[in-house]
mmCIF file of C-alpha atoms in Angstrom:
data_model
loop_
_atom_site.group_PDB
_atom_site.id
_atom_site.type_symbol
_atom_site.label_atom_id
_atom_site.label_comp_id
_atom_site.label_asym_id
_atom_site.label_seq_id
_atom_site.Cartn_x
_atom_site.Cartn_y
_atom_site.Cartn_z
ATOM 1 C CA UNK A 623 17.491 -39.157 35.074
ATOM 2 C CA UNK A 624 15.810 -42.868 34.245
ATOM 3 C CA UNK A 625 13.110 -44.211 36.119
ATOM 4 C CA UNK A 626 13.491 -47.793 36.776
ATOM 5 C CA UNK A 627 10.781 -50.674 35.664
ATOM 6 C CA UNK A 628 9.625 -48.991 33.024
ATOM 7 C CA UNK A 629 11.418 -45.610 30.861
ATOM 8 C CA UNK A 630 10.306 -43.529 29.128
ATOM 9 C CA UNK A 631 10.656 -43.189 25.559
ATOM 10 C CA UNK A 632 12.450 -40.524 24.541
ATOM 11 C CA UNK A 633 13.461 -39.203 21.045
ATOM 12 C CA UNK A 634 17.253 -37.230 20.473
ATOM 13 C CA UNK A 635 19.697 -36.651 17.787
ATOM 14 C CA UNK A 636 21.667 -39.303 16.232
ATOM 15 C CA UNK A 637 25.567 -39.334 17.748
ATOM 16 C CA UNK A 638 24.003 -37.240 21.026
ATOM 17 C CA UNK A 639 24.377 -40.424 23.637
ATOM 18 C CA UNK A 640 25.231 -40.269 26.770
ATOM 19 C CA UNK A 641 24.621 -43.435 29.269
ATOM 20 C CA UNK A 642 23.668 -43.240 32.751
ATOM 21 C CA UNK A 643 24.239 -45.010 35.381
ATOM 22 C CA UNK A 644 24.793 -43.776 38.573
ATOM 23 C CA UNK A 645 24.340 -44.385 42.552
ATOM 24 C CA UNK A 646 20.812 -45.063 44.148
ATOM 25 C CA UNK A 647 20.269 -47.612 47.832
ATOM 26 C CA UNK A 648 22.302 -46.173 49.779
ATOM 27 C CA UNK A 649 25.131 -48.487 48.068
ATOM 28 C CA UNK A 650 26.164 -47.365 44.622
ATOM 29 C CA UNK A 651 23.335 -49.265 42.856
ATOM 30 C CA UNK A 652 24.114 -49.063 38.498
ATOM 31 C CA UNK A 653 20.362 -46.773 38.399
ATOM 32 C CA UNK A 654 17.880 -47.119 34.857
ATOM 33 C CA UNK A 655 19.669 -47.020 31.622
ATOM 34 C CA UNK A 656 17.066 -44.813 29.693
ATOM 35 C CA UNK A 657 18.465 -44.856 25.020
ATOM 36 C CA UNK A 658 17.066 -43.958 21.856
ATOM 37 C CA UNK A 659 16.627 -45.384 18.557
ATOM 38 C CA UNK A 660 15.881 -42.329 16.758
ATOM 39 C CA UNK A 661 20.484 -43.256 17.616
ATOM 40 C CA UNK A 662 20.488 -46.405 15.943
ATOM 41 C CA UNK A 663 22.106 -45.037 13.577
ATOM 42 C CA UNK A 664 25.842 -46.507 13.232
ATOM 43 C CA UNK A 665 28.508 -43.143 12.593
ATOM 44 C CA UNK A 666 28.655 -44.541 8.523
ATOM 45 C CA UNK A 667 30.752 -43.579 6.541
ATOM 46 C CA UNK A 668 28.939 -40.879 4.246
ATOM 47 C CA UNK A 669 26.180 -43.188 4.755
ATOM 48 C CA UNK A 670 26.158 -44.226 1.595
ATOM 49 C CA UNK A 671 26.072 -47.773 1.462
ATOM 50 C CA UNK A 672 22.721 -48.936 0.046
ATOM 51 C CA UNK A 673 21.976 -52.509 -0.006
ATOM 52 C CA UNK A 674 18.544 -53.943 -0.977
ATOM 53 C CA UNK A 675 16.013 -54.552 2.595
ATOM 54 C CA UNK A 676 16.965 -57.799 4.109
ATOM 55 C CA UNK A 677 14.791 -60.692 6.246
ATOM 56 C CA UNK A 678 15.048 -59.218 9.674
ATOM 57 C CA UNK A 679 15.239 -62.071 11.797
ATOM 58 C CA UNK A 680 17.555 -62.086 14.756
ATOM 59 C CA UNK A 681 20.767 -63.663 12.801
ATOM 60 C CA UNK A 682 22.808 -61.819 9.723
ATOM 61 C CA UNK A 683 21.388 -62.835 7.052
ATOM 62 C CA UNK A 684 24.163 -65.740 5.102
ATOM 63 C CA UNK A 685 25.600 -65.525 8.741
ATOM 64 C CA UNK A 686 27.255 -69.314 9.356
ATOM 65 C CA UNK A 687 27.246 -70.952 12.870
ATOM 66 C CA UNK A 688 30.753 -70.219 14.026
ATOM 67 C CA UNK A 689 30.985 -71.815 16.834
ATOM 68 C CA UNK A 690 28.972 -74.803 19.561
ATOM 69 C CA UNK A 691 26.124 -73.768 21.105
ATOM 70 C CA UNK A 692 27.705 -72.072 24.221
ATOM 71 C CA UNK A 693 30.915 -71.204 22.933
ATOM 72 C CA UNK A 694 32.632 -68.043 24.906
ATOM 73 C CA UNK A 695 35.385 -66.539 24.397
ATOM 74 C CA UNK A 696 36.799 -67.100 27.619
ATOM 75 C CA UNK A 697 35.502 -68.591 30.070
ATOM 76 C CA UNK A 698 37.706 -68.439 32.599
ATOM 77 C CA UNK A 699 36.767 -64.777 33.278
ATOM 78 C CA UNK A 700 33.702 -65.823 35.598
ATOM 79 C CA UNK A 701 36.204 -67.253 37.808
ATOM 80 C CA UNK A 702 36.777 -62.953 38.668
ATOM 81 C CA UNK A 703 32.886 -63.194 39.245
ATOM 82 C CA UNK A 704 31.743 -61.305 35.183
ATOM 83 C CA UNK A 705 29.324 -63.414 32.516
ATOM 84 C CA UNK A 706 31.676 -64.377 29.648
ATOM 85 C CA UNK A 707 31.747 -62.978 26.402
ATOM 86 C CA UNK A 708 29.373 -65.634 23.866
ATOM 87 C CA UNK A 709 30.539 -66.728 20.281
ATOM 88 C CA UNK A 710 27.881 -65.828 18.169
ATOM 89 C CA UNK A 711 26.401 -65.204 15.181
ATOM 90 C CA UNK A 712 22.868 -64.135 16.618
ATOM 91 C CA UNK A 713 22.413 -60.993 17.202
ATOM 92 C CA UNK A 714 19.833 -61.366 20.096
ATOM 93 C CA UNK A 715 21.367 -63.878 22.064
ATOM 94 C CA UNK A 716 24.499 -61.560 21.962
ATOM 95 C CA UNK A 717 22.831 -58.630 23.185
ATOM 96 C CA UNK A 718 21.571 -59.876 25.775
ATOM 97 C CA UNK A 719 24.759 -61.296 26.694
ATOM 98 C CA UNK A 720 26.115 -57.355 26.913
ATOM 99 C CA UNK A 721 23.323 -56.692 28.572
ATOM 100 C CA UNK A 722 24.066 -58.898 31.336
ATOM 101 C CA UNK A 723 28.055 -58.874 31.451
ATOM 102 C CA UNK A 724 27.269 -55.104 32.629
ATOM 103 C CA UNK A 725 25.677 -55.732 35.462
ATOM 104 C CA UNK A 726 27.666 -58.480 36.537
ATOM 105 C CA UNK A 727 30.656 -58.097 38.953
ATOM 106 C CA UNK A 728 32.291 -59.414 42.407
ATOM 107 C CA UNK A 729 34.582 -56.707 43.678
ATOM 108 C CA UNK A 730 36.029 -59.202 46.093
ATOM 109 C CA UNK A 731 37.505 -60.419 42.555
ATOM 110 C CA UNK A 732 38.850 -58.309 40.797
ATOM 111 C CA UNK A 733 39.274 -54.406 40.670
ATOM 112 C CA UNK A 734 36.843 -51.815 38.351
ATOM 113 C CA UNK A 735 39.763 -51.404 35.999
ATOM 114 C CA UNK A 736 40.003 -54.778 35.461
ATOM 115 C CA UNK A 737 36.385 -55.233 34.702
ATOM 116 C CA UNK A 738 36.173 -52.288 32.549
ATOM 117 C CA UNK A 739 38.937 -54.112 30.261
ATOM 118 C CA UNK A 740 37.164 -57.309 30.233
ATOM 119 C CA UNK A 741 33.701 -54.952 29.042
ATOM 120 C CA UNK A 742 36.040 -53.054 26.914
ATOM 121 C CA UNK A 743 37.330 -56.511 24.661
ATOM 122 C CA UNK A 744 33.465 -56.792 24.263
ATOM 123 C CA UNK A 745 33.709 -54.407 21.668
ATOM 124 C CA UNK A 746 34.673 -53.857 18.219
ATOM 125 C CA UNK A 747 35.857 -51.046 15.224
ATOM 126 C CA UNK A 748 33.072 -50.075 13.630
ATOM 127 C CA UNK A 749 33.782 -51.237 9.554
ATOM 128 C CA UNK A 750 31.151 -48.251 8.560
ATOM 129 C CA UNK A 751 33.460 -45.502 9.100
ATOM 130 C CA UNK A 752 36.545 -46.053 5.570
ATOM 131 C CA UNK A 753 39.744 -45.200 7.193
ATOM 132 C CA UNK A 754 40.874 -47.074 9.624
ATOM 133 C CA UNK A 755 41.903 -43.876 11.777
ATOM 134 C CA UNK A 756 38.632 -43.291 11.875
ATOM 135 C CA UNK A 757 37.435 -46.862 13.504
ATOM 136 C CA UNK A 758 40.443 -46.418 15.991
ATOM 137 C CA UNK A 759 38.721 -42.907 16.885
ATOM 138 C CA UNK A 760 35.419 -44.239 16.766
ATOM 139 C CA UNK A 761 36.776 -46.780 18.704
ATOM 140 C CA UNK A 762 38.511 -45.254 21.613
ATOM 141 C CA UNK A 763 34.692 -42.614 22.159
ATOM 142 C CA UNK A 764 32.916 -45.592 22.736
ATOM 143 C CA UNK A 765 35.372 -46.910 25.210
ATOM 144 C CA UNK A 766 36.113 -43.750 27.340
ATOM 145 C CA UNK A 767 32.174 -43.486 27.367
ATOM 146 C CA UNK A 768 32.101 -47.216 28.589
ATOM 147 C CA UNK A 769 34.774 -45.557 31.473
ATOM 148 C CA UNK A 770 33.109 -42.878 32.243
ATOM 149 C CA UNK A 771 29.516 -43.510 31.514
ATOM 150 C CA UNK A 772 28.718 -46.804 32.137
ATOM 151 C CA UNK A 773 30.714 -48.220 34.405
ATOM 152 C CA UNK A 774 30.205 -47.804 37.446
ATOM 153 C CA UNK A 775 32.447 -44.306 38.837
ATOM 154 C CA UNK A 776 35.671 -45.538 40.777
ATOM 155 C CA UNK A 777 34.057 -43.069 44.333
ATOM 156 C CA UNK A 778 30.857 -45.397 44.233
ATOM 157 C CA UNK A 779 32.948 -48.651 43.400
ATOM 158 C CA UNK A 780 35.285 -48.894 46.163
ATOM 159 C CA UNK A 781 32.633 -48.135 48.271
ATOM 160 C CA UNK A 782 30.706 -51.135 47.065
ATOM 161 C CA UNK A 783 33.717 -53.134 47.648
ATOM 162 C CA UNK A 784 34.263 -51.739 51.569
ATOM 163 C CA UNK A 785 30.189 -54.419 51.007
ATOM 164 C CA UNK A 786 32.095 -56.797 49.614
ATOM 165 C CA UNK A 787 29.562 -56.358 46.937
ATOM 166 C CA UNK A 788 28.189 -59.098 44.346
ATOM 167 C CA UNK A 789 26.252 -58.017 41.166
ATOM 168 C CA UNK A 790 24.785 -60.765 38.897
ATOM 169 C CA UNK A 791 21.880 -59.945 36.527
ATOM 170 C CA UNK A 792 19.971 -62.074 34.070
ATOM 171 C CA UNK A 793 16.762 -60.983 31.664
ATOM 172 C CA UNK A 794 13.620 -59.991 33.643
ATOM 173 C CA UNK A 795 11.029 -58.814 30.853
ATOM 174 C CA UNK A 796 10.781 -57.859 27.090
ATOM 175 C CA UNK A 797 13.666 -58.112 25.189
ATOM 176 C CA UNK A 798 13.627 -55.891 22.128
ATOM 177 C CA UNK A 799 15.067 -56.686 18.785
ATOM 178 C CA UNK A 800 15.534 -54.368 15.374
ATOM 179 C CA UNK A 801 11.341 -53.578 14.577
ATOM 180 C CA UNK A 802 10.118 -54.258 17.647
ATOM 181 C CA UNK A 803 10.836 -51.458 19.013
ATOM 182 C CA UNK A 804 8.215 -48.936 18.704
ATOM 183 C CA UNK A 805 9.626 -45.585 16.739
ATOM 184 C CA UNK A 806 11.632 -47.186 13.180
ATOM 185 C CA UNK A 807 9.790 -45.964 10.781
ATOM 186 C CA UNK A 808 9.158 -49.050 8.334
ATOM 187 C CA UNK A 809 12.352 -49.933 6.081
ATOM 188 C CA UNK A 810 14.311 -47.365 8.433
ATOM 189 C CA UNK A 811 16.832 -49.756 9.569
ATOM 190 C CA UNK A 812 17.084 -52.076 6.331
ATOM 191 C CA UNK A 813 20.124 -50.865 5.754
ATOM 192 C CA UNK A 814 22.041 -51.026 8.649
ATOM 193 C CA UNK A 815 20.484 -54.448 9.848
ATOM 194 C CA UNK A 816 21.544 -55.418 5.776
ATOM 195 C CA UNK A 817 25.260 -54.518 7.057
ATOM 196 C CA UNK A 818 24.839 -56.409 10.841
ATOM 197 C CA UNK A 819 24.075 -53.923 12.359
ATOM 198 C CA UNK A 820 21.119 -54.761 15.468
ATOM 199 C CA UNK A 821 19.812 -53.017 17.817
ATOM 200 C CA UNK A 822 19.099 -55.268 21.216
ATOM 201 C CA UNK A 823 16.941 -53.474 23.930
ATOM 202 C CA UNK A 824 16.797 -55.918 27.381
ATOM 203 C CA UNK A 825 15.154 -55.941 30.375
ATOM 204 C CA UNK A 826 17.505 -56.796 32.683
ATOM 205 C CA UNK A 827 16.679 -57.085 36.319
ATOM 206 C CA UNK A 828 20.347 -56.749 39.160
ATOM 207 C CA UNK A 829 20.631 -58.251 42.134
ATOM 208 C CA UNK A 830 22.798 -56.432 44.728
ATOM 209 C CA UNK A 831 24.390 -59.181 48.011
ATOM 210 C CA UNK A 832 27.349 -57.457 50.005
ATOM 211 C CA UNK A 833 28.903 -57.973 53.886
ATOM 212 C CA UNK A 834 25.798 -60.414 55.901
ATOM 213 C CA UNK A 835 24.393 -61.488 52.431
ATOM 214 C CA UNK A 836 22.457 -57.831 52.821
ATOM 215 C CA UNK A 837 20.780 -57.970 49.376
ATOM 216 C CA UNK A 838 17.774 -55.602 47.621
ATOM 217 C CA UNK A 839 17.591 -55.805 43.550
ATOM 218 C CA UNK A 840 17.247 -52.915 41.165
ATOM 219 C CA UNK A 841 15.544 -53.388 37.338
ATOM 220 C CA UNK A 842 16.146 -51.198 34.456
ATOM 221 C CA UNK A 843 16.770 -52.128 30.497
ATOM 222 C CA UNK A 844 19.775 -51.410 29.178
ATOM 223 C CA UNK A 845 20.136 -50.868 24.861
ATOM 224 C CA UNK A 846 23.091 -51.981 23.491
ATOM 225 C CA UNK A 847 24.166 -51.918 18.898
ATOM 226 C CA UNK A 848 25.633 -54.996 17.774
ATOM 227 C CA UNK A 849 27.246 -55.590 14.516
ATOM 228 C CA UNK A 850 27.341 -59.149 13.675
ATOM 229 C CA UNK A 851 29.381 -60.094 10.613
ATOM 230 C CA UNK A 852 32.733 -57.842 9.289
ATOM 231 C CA UNK A 853 33.816 -57.710 13.034
ATOM 232 C CA UNK A 854 37.073 -57.592 14.755
ATOM 233 C CA UNK A 855 37.534 -60.896 16.277
ATOM 234 C CA UNK A 856 39.189 -61.027 20.209
ATOM 235 C CA UNK A 857 42.685 -61.640 19.678
ATOM 236 C CA UNK A 858 42.797 -65.630 20.732
ATOM 237 C CA UNK A 859 40.036 -66.945 20.712
ATOM 238 C CA UNK A 860 38.065 -68.724 18.059
ATOM 239 C CA UNK A 861 35.873 -65.373 17.013
ATOM 240 C CA UNK A 862 35.505 -65.278 13.325
ATOM 241 C CA UNK A 863 34.497 -62.233 11.859
ATOM 242 C CA UNK A 864 31.190 -63.253 11.197
ATOM 243 C CA UNK A 865 30.580 -63.706 15.229
ATOM 244 C CA UNK A 866 28.971 -60.629 16.523
ATOM 245 C CA UNK A 867 30.834 -57.821 17.965
ATOM 246 C CA UNK A 868 29.662 -54.804 20.688
ATOM 247 C CA UNK A 869 29.563 -51.603 19.320
ATOM 248 C CA UNK A 870 28.122 -49.281 22.381
ATOM 249 C CA UNK A 871 26.459 -49.219 24.435
ATOM 250 C CA UNK A 872 23.670 -46.887 23.662
ATOM 251 C CA UNK A 873 22.208 -43.733 25.937
ATOM 252 C CA UNK A 874 18.824 -44.344 26.348
ATOM 253 C CA UNK A 875 16.401 -46.951 25.506
ATOM 254 C CA UNK A 876 13.236 -46.969 23.430
ATOM 255 C CA UNK A 877 11.115 -49.467 23.403
#
């Protein structure tokens, strides 16, 4: 179980990831998500895609702006109480947006299934797998995890809906990108960063407002893996393969 405010830094083995967003405070609350940088290594096909060490900036080297600042995939999702997916090649900006989107919804305006579908559309196929079938299987696994481990369970959502719960989130503290985290060894993330994979950890403040304006807040950290370049754009949007998409929510957070 994650601790509120600051999360415990833990190590774990690659691909043994869990995400825990649990209930608290009498009505259902997203609890702290704790993650790990050791698991930042994306499942790669044979792990043999060596490239020169990159610049460790937040925008993938060589990436070109693909849309005007503030552009989003679908601004209309705000009508459902959701945070829209940005169109950007900046890993930090995209990672923050993903963390915020996971804690921004209105149970009065949409169902859990609809919210789950919206978050799922942020995900991309992972080109770290050679075969398209493996990419599809990996994506399905991430979406299943989104359903089982990230979005609050249906029973909890229903309890929130009974209380007309609205949840909004914002950045509250540090945002860490790649080597900003404490645990990576020098050079250990270079290949991943060159290939467009980035780890972004965002400290979030979520505000819960229910019936009769009853409210409370929760602070927690969320880590996500973002891919910028070589992504699968959302159909019908202005995204291009150069723009960032989401690979996964990490199970634990490393500061």
